[in-house]
PDB file of C-alpha atoms in Angstrom:
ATOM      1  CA  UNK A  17      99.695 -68.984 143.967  1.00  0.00           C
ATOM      2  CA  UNK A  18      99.874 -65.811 142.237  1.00  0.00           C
ATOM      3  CA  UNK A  19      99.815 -65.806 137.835  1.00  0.00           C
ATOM      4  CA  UNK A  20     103.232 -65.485 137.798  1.00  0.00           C
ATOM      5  CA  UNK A  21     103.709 -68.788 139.390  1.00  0.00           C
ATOM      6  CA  UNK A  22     101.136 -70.683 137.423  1.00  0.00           C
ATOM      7  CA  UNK A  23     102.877 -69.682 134.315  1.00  0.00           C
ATOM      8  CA  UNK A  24     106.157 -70.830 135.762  1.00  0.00           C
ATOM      9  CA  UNK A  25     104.724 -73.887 136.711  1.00  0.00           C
ATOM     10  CA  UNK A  26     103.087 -74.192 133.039  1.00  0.00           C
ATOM     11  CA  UNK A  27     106.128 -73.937 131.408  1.00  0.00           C
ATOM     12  CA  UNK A  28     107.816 -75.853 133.483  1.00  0.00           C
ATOM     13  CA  UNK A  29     105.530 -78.935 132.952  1.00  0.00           C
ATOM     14  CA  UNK A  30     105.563 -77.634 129.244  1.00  0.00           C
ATOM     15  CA  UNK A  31     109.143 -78.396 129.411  1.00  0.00           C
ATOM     16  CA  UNK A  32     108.976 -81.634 131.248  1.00  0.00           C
ATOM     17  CA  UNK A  33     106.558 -83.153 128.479  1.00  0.00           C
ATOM     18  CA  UNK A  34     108.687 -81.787 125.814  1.00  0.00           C
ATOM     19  CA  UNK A  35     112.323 -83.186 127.123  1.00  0.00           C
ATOM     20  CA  UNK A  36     110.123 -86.780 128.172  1.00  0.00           C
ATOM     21  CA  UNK A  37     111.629 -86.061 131.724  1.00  0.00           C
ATOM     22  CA  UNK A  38     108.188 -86.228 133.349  1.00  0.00           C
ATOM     23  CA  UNK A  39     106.204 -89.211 133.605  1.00  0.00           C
ATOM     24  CA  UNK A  40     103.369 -89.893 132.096  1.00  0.00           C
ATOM     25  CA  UNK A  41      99.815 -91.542 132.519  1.00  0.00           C
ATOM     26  CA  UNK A  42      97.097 -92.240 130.649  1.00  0.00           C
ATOM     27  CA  UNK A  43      95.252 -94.021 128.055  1.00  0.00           C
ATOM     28  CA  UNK A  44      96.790 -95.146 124.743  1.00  0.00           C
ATOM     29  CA  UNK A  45      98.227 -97.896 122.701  1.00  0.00           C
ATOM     30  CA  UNK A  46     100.124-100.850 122.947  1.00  0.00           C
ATOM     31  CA  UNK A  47     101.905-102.157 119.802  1.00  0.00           C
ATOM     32  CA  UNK A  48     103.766-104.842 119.739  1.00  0.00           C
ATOM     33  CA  UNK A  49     106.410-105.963 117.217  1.00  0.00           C
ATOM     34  CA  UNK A  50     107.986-109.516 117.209  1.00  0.00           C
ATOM     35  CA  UNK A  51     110.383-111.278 115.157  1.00  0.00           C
ATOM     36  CA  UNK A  52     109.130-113.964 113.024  1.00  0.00           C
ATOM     37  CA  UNK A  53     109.062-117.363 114.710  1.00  0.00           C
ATOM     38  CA  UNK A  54     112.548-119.547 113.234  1.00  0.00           C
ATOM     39  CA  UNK A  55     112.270-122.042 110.638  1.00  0.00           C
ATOM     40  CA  UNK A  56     108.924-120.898 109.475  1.00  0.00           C
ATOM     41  CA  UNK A  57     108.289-121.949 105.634  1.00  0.00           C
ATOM     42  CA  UNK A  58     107.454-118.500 104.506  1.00  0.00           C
ATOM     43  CA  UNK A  59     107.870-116.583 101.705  1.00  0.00           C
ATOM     44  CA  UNK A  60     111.600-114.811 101.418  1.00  0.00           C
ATOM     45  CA  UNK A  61     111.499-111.432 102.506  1.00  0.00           C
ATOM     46  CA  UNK A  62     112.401-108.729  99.523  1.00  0.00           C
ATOM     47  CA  UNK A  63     114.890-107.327 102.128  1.00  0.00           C
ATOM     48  CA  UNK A  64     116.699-109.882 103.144  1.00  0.00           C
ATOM     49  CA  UNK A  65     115.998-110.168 106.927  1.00  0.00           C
ATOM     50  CA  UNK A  66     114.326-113.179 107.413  1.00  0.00           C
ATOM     51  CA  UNK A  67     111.200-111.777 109.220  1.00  0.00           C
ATOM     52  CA  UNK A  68     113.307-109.339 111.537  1.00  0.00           C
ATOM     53  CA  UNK A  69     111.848-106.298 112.803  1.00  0.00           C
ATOM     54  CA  UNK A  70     114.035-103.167 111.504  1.00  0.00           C
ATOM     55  CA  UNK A  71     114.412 -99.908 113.411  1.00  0.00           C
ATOM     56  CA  UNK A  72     112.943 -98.640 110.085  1.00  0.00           C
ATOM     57  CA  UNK A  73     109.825-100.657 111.351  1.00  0.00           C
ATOM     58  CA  UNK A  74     109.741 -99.053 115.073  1.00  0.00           C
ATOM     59  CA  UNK A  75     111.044 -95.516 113.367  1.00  0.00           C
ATOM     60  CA  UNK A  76     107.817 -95.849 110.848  1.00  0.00           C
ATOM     61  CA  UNK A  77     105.510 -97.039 114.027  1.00  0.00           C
ATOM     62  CA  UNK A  78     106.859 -94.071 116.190  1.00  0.00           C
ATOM     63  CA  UNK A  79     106.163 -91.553 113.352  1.00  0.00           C
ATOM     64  CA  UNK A  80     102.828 -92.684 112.978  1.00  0.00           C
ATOM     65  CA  UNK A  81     102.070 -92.542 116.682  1.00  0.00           C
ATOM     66  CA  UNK A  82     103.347 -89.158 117.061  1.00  0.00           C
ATOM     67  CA  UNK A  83     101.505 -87.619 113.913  1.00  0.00           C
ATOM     68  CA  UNK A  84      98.068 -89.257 115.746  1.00  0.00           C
ATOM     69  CA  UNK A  85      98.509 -87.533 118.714  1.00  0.00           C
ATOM     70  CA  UNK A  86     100.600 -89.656 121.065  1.00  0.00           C
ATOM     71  CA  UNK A  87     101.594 -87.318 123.720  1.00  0.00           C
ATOM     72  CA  UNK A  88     104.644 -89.993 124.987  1.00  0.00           C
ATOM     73  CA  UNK A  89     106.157 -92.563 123.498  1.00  0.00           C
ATOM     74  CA  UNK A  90     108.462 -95.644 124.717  1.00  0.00           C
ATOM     75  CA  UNK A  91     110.001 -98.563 123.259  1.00  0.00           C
ATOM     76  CA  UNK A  92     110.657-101.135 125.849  1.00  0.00           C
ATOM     77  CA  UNK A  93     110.483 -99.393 128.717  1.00  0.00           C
ATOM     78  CA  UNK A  94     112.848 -96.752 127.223  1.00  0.00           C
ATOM     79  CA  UNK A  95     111.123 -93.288 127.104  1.00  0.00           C
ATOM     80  CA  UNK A  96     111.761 -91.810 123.815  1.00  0.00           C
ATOM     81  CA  UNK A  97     112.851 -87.520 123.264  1.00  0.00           C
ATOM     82  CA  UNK A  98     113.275 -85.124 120.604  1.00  0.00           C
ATOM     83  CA  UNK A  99     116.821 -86.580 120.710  1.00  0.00           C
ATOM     84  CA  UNK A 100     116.393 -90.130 120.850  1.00  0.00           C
ATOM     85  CA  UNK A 101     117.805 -92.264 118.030  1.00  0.00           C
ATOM     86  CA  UNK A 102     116.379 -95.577 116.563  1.00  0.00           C
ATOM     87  CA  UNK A 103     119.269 -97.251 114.253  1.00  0.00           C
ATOM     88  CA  UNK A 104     120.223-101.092 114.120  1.00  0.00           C
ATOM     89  CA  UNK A 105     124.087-102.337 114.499  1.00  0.00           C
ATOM     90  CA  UNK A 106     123.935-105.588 112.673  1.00  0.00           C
ATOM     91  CA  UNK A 107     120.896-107.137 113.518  1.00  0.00           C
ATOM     92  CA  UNK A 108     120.675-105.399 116.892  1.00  0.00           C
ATOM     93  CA  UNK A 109     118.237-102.171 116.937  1.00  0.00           C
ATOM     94  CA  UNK A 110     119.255 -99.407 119.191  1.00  0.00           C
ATOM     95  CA  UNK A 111     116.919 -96.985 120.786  1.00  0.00           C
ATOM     96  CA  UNK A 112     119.450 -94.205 121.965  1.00  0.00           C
ATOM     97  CA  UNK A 113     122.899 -97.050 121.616  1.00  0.00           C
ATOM     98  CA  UNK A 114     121.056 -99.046 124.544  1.00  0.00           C
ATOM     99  CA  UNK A 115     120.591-102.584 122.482  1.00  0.00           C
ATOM    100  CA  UNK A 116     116.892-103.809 122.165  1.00  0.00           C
ATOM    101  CA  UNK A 117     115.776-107.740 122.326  1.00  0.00           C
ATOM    102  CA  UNK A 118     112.152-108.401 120.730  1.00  0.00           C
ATOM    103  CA  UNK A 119     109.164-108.339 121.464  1.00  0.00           C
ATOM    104  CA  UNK A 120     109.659-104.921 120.923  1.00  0.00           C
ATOM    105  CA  UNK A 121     106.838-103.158 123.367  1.00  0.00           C
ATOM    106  CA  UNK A 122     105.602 -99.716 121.676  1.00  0.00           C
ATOM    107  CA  UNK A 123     103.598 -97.647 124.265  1.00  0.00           C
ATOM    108  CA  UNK A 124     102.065 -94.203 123.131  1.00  0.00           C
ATOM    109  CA  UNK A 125      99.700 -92.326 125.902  1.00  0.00           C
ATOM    110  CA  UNK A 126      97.395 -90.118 123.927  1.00  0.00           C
ATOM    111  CA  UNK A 127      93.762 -90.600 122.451  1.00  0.00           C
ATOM    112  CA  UNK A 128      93.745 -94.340 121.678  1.00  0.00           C
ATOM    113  CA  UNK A 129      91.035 -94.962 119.048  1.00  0.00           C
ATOM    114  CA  UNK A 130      93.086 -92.017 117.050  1.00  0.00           C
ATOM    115  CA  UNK A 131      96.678 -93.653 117.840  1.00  0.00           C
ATOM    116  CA  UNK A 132      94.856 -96.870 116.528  1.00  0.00           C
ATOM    117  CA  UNK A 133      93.160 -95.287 113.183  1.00  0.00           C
ATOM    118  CA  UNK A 134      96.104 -93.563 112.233  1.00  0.00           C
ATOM    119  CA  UNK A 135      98.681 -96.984 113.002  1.00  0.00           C
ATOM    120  CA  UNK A 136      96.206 -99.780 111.098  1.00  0.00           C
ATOM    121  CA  UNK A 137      94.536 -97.453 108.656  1.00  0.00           C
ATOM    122  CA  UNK A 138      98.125 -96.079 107.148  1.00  0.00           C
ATOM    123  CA  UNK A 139     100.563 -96.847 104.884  1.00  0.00           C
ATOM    124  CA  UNK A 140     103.049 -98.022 107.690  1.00  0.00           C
ATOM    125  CA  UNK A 141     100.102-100.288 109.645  1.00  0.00           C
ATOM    126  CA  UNK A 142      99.499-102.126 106.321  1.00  0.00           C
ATOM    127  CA  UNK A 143     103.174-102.473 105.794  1.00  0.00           C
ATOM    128  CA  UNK A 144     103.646-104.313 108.928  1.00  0.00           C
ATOM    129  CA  UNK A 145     100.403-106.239 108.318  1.00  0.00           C
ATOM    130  CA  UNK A 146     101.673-107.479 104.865  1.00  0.00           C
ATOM    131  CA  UNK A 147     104.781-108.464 106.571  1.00  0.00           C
ATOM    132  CA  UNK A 148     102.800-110.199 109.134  1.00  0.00           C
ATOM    133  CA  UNK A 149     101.158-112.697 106.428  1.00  0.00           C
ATOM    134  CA  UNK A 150     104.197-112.823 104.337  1.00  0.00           C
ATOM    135  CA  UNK A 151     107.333-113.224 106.491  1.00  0.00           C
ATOM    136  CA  UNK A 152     105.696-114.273 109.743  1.00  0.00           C
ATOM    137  CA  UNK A 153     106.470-110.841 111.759  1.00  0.00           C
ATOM    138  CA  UNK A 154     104.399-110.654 114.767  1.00  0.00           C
ATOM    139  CA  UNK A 155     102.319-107.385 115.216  1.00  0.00           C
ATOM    140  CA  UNK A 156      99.788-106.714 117.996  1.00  0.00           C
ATOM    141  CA  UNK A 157      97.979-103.725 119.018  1.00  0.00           C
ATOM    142  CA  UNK A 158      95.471-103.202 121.941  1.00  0.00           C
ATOM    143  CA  UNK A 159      94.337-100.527 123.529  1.00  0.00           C
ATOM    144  CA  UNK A 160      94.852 -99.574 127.545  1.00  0.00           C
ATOM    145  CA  UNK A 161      93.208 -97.665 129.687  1.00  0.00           C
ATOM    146  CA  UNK A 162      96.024 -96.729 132.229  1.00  0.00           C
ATOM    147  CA  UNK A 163      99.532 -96.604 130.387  1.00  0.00           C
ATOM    148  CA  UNK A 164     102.492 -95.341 132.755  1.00  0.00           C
ATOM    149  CA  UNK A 165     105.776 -94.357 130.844  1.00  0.00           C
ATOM    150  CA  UNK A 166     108.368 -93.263 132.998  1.00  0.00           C
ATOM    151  CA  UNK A 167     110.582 -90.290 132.240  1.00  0.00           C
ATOM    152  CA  UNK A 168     113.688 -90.353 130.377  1.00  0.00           C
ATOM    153  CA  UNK A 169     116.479 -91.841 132.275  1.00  0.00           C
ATOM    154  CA  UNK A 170     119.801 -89.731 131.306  1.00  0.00           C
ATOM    155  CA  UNK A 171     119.393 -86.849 132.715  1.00  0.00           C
ATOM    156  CA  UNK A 172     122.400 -85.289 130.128  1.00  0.00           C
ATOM    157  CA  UNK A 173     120.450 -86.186 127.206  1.00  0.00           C
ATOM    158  CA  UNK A 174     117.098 -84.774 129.149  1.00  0.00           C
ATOM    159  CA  UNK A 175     119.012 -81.140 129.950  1.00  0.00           C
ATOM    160  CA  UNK A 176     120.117 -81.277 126.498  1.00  0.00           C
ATOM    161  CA  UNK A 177     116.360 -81.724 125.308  1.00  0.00           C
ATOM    162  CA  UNK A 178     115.080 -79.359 127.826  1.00  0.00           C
ATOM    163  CA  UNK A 179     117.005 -76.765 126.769  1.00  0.00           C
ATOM    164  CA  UNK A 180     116.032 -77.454 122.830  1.00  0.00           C
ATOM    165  CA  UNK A 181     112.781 -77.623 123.989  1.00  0.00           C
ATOM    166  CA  UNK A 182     113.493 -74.348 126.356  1.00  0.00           C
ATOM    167  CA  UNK A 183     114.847 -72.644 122.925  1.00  0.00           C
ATOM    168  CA  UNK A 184     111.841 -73.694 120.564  1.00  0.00           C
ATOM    169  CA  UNK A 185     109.521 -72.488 122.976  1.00  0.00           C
ATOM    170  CA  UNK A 186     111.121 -69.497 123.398  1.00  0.00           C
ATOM    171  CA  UNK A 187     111.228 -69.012 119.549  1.00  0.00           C
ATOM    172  CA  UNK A 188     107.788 -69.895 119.250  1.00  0.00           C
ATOM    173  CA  UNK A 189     106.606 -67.073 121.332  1.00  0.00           C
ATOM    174  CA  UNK A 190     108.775 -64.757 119.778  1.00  0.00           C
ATOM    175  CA  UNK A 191     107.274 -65.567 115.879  1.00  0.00           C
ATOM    176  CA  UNK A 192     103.777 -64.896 117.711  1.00  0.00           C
ATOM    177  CA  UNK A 193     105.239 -61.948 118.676  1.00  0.00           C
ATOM    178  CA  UNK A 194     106.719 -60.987 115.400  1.00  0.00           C
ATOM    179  CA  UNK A 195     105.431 -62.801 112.679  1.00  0.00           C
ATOM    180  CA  UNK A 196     107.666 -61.762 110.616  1.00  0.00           C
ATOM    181  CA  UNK A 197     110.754 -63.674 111.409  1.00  0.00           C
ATOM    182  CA  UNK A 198     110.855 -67.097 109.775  1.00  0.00           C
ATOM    183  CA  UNK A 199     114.168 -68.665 110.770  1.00  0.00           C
ATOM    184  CA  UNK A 200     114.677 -70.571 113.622  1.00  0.00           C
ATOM    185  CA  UNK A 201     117.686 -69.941 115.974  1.00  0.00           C
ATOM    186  CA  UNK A 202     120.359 -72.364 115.454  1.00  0.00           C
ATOM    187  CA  UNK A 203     120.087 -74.683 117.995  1.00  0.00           C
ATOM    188  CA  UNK A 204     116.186 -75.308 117.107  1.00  0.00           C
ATOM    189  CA  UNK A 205     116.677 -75.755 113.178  1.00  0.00           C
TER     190      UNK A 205
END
């Protein structure tokens, strides 16, 4: 395999990562997000959803897991992108308009004691923790040794990634190049 090769296949695995289209494997965290059990004599919640788990919840845990160092995420089997959306409908939460039951399964493959530190010792991991005592919401996290998360399943939504992905790499490069040039092209901002 000559260089140029290896830096096609680089990029291309580069790429793969970035659009979620390759699976993954690894260690990293489980988290796991329940509703409250029913007819629980807890205190009200201050948002009125009676020991629900929000998408704000999973949004806040994904955010977290990312800025750690998670290198993959999924949310019930569902492998997350730069794309994917996390918004309720009711009481329903959506991960990409595919409806979620709970337990809602958070997996993250990157350096688990970090994905840990920076889930229970943060604002968000004390959030759900308080909600936990409070309003009954049932939050676990363990760590694994061998976490698989398959790659994203619509392969529209994946070309669409890849080629964001495609485009911010390509940008990247281009501010090394010239580090002049702030702006992002279109499609990247």
């Amino acid at each position: 395999v000559d260089a140029a090769g290896t830096a096609l296949a680089q990029r291309l695995t580069a790429l793969g990562l970035a659009s979620a289209t390759t699976p993954v494997v690894g260690p990293g965290l489980v988290v796991t997000l329940d509703d409250a059990p029913p007819a629980q004599d807890l205190q009200a919640s201050p948002v009125g959803d009676d020991g629900r788990v929000r998408d704000t919840d999973l949004q806040d845990t994904v955010n977290v897991l990312w800025a750690a160092g998670a290198e993959a995420i999924s949310i019930n089997g569902q492998r997350l992108t730069a794309l994917t959306a996390k918004r309720s409908a009711g009481s329903a939460v959506l991960v990409d308009l595919l409806p979620l039951s709970p337990p809602y399964v958070v997996r993250a493959v990157g350096p688990a004691a970090d994905l840990e530190l920076g889930l229970l010792d943060g604002e968000v991991g004390s959030r759900l923790m308080t909600y936990e005592q409070l309003y009954g919401l049932r939050l676990d996290v363990r760590r694994e040794q061998d976490l698989q998360l398959a790659g994203a399943a619509d392969p529209d939504r994946a070309c669409s990634c890849a080629r964001s992905a495609s485009l911010a790499l390509a940008w990247w490069a281009e501010r090394k190049r010239r580090p002049g040039r702030t702006r992002a092209p279109a499609a990247v901002a």
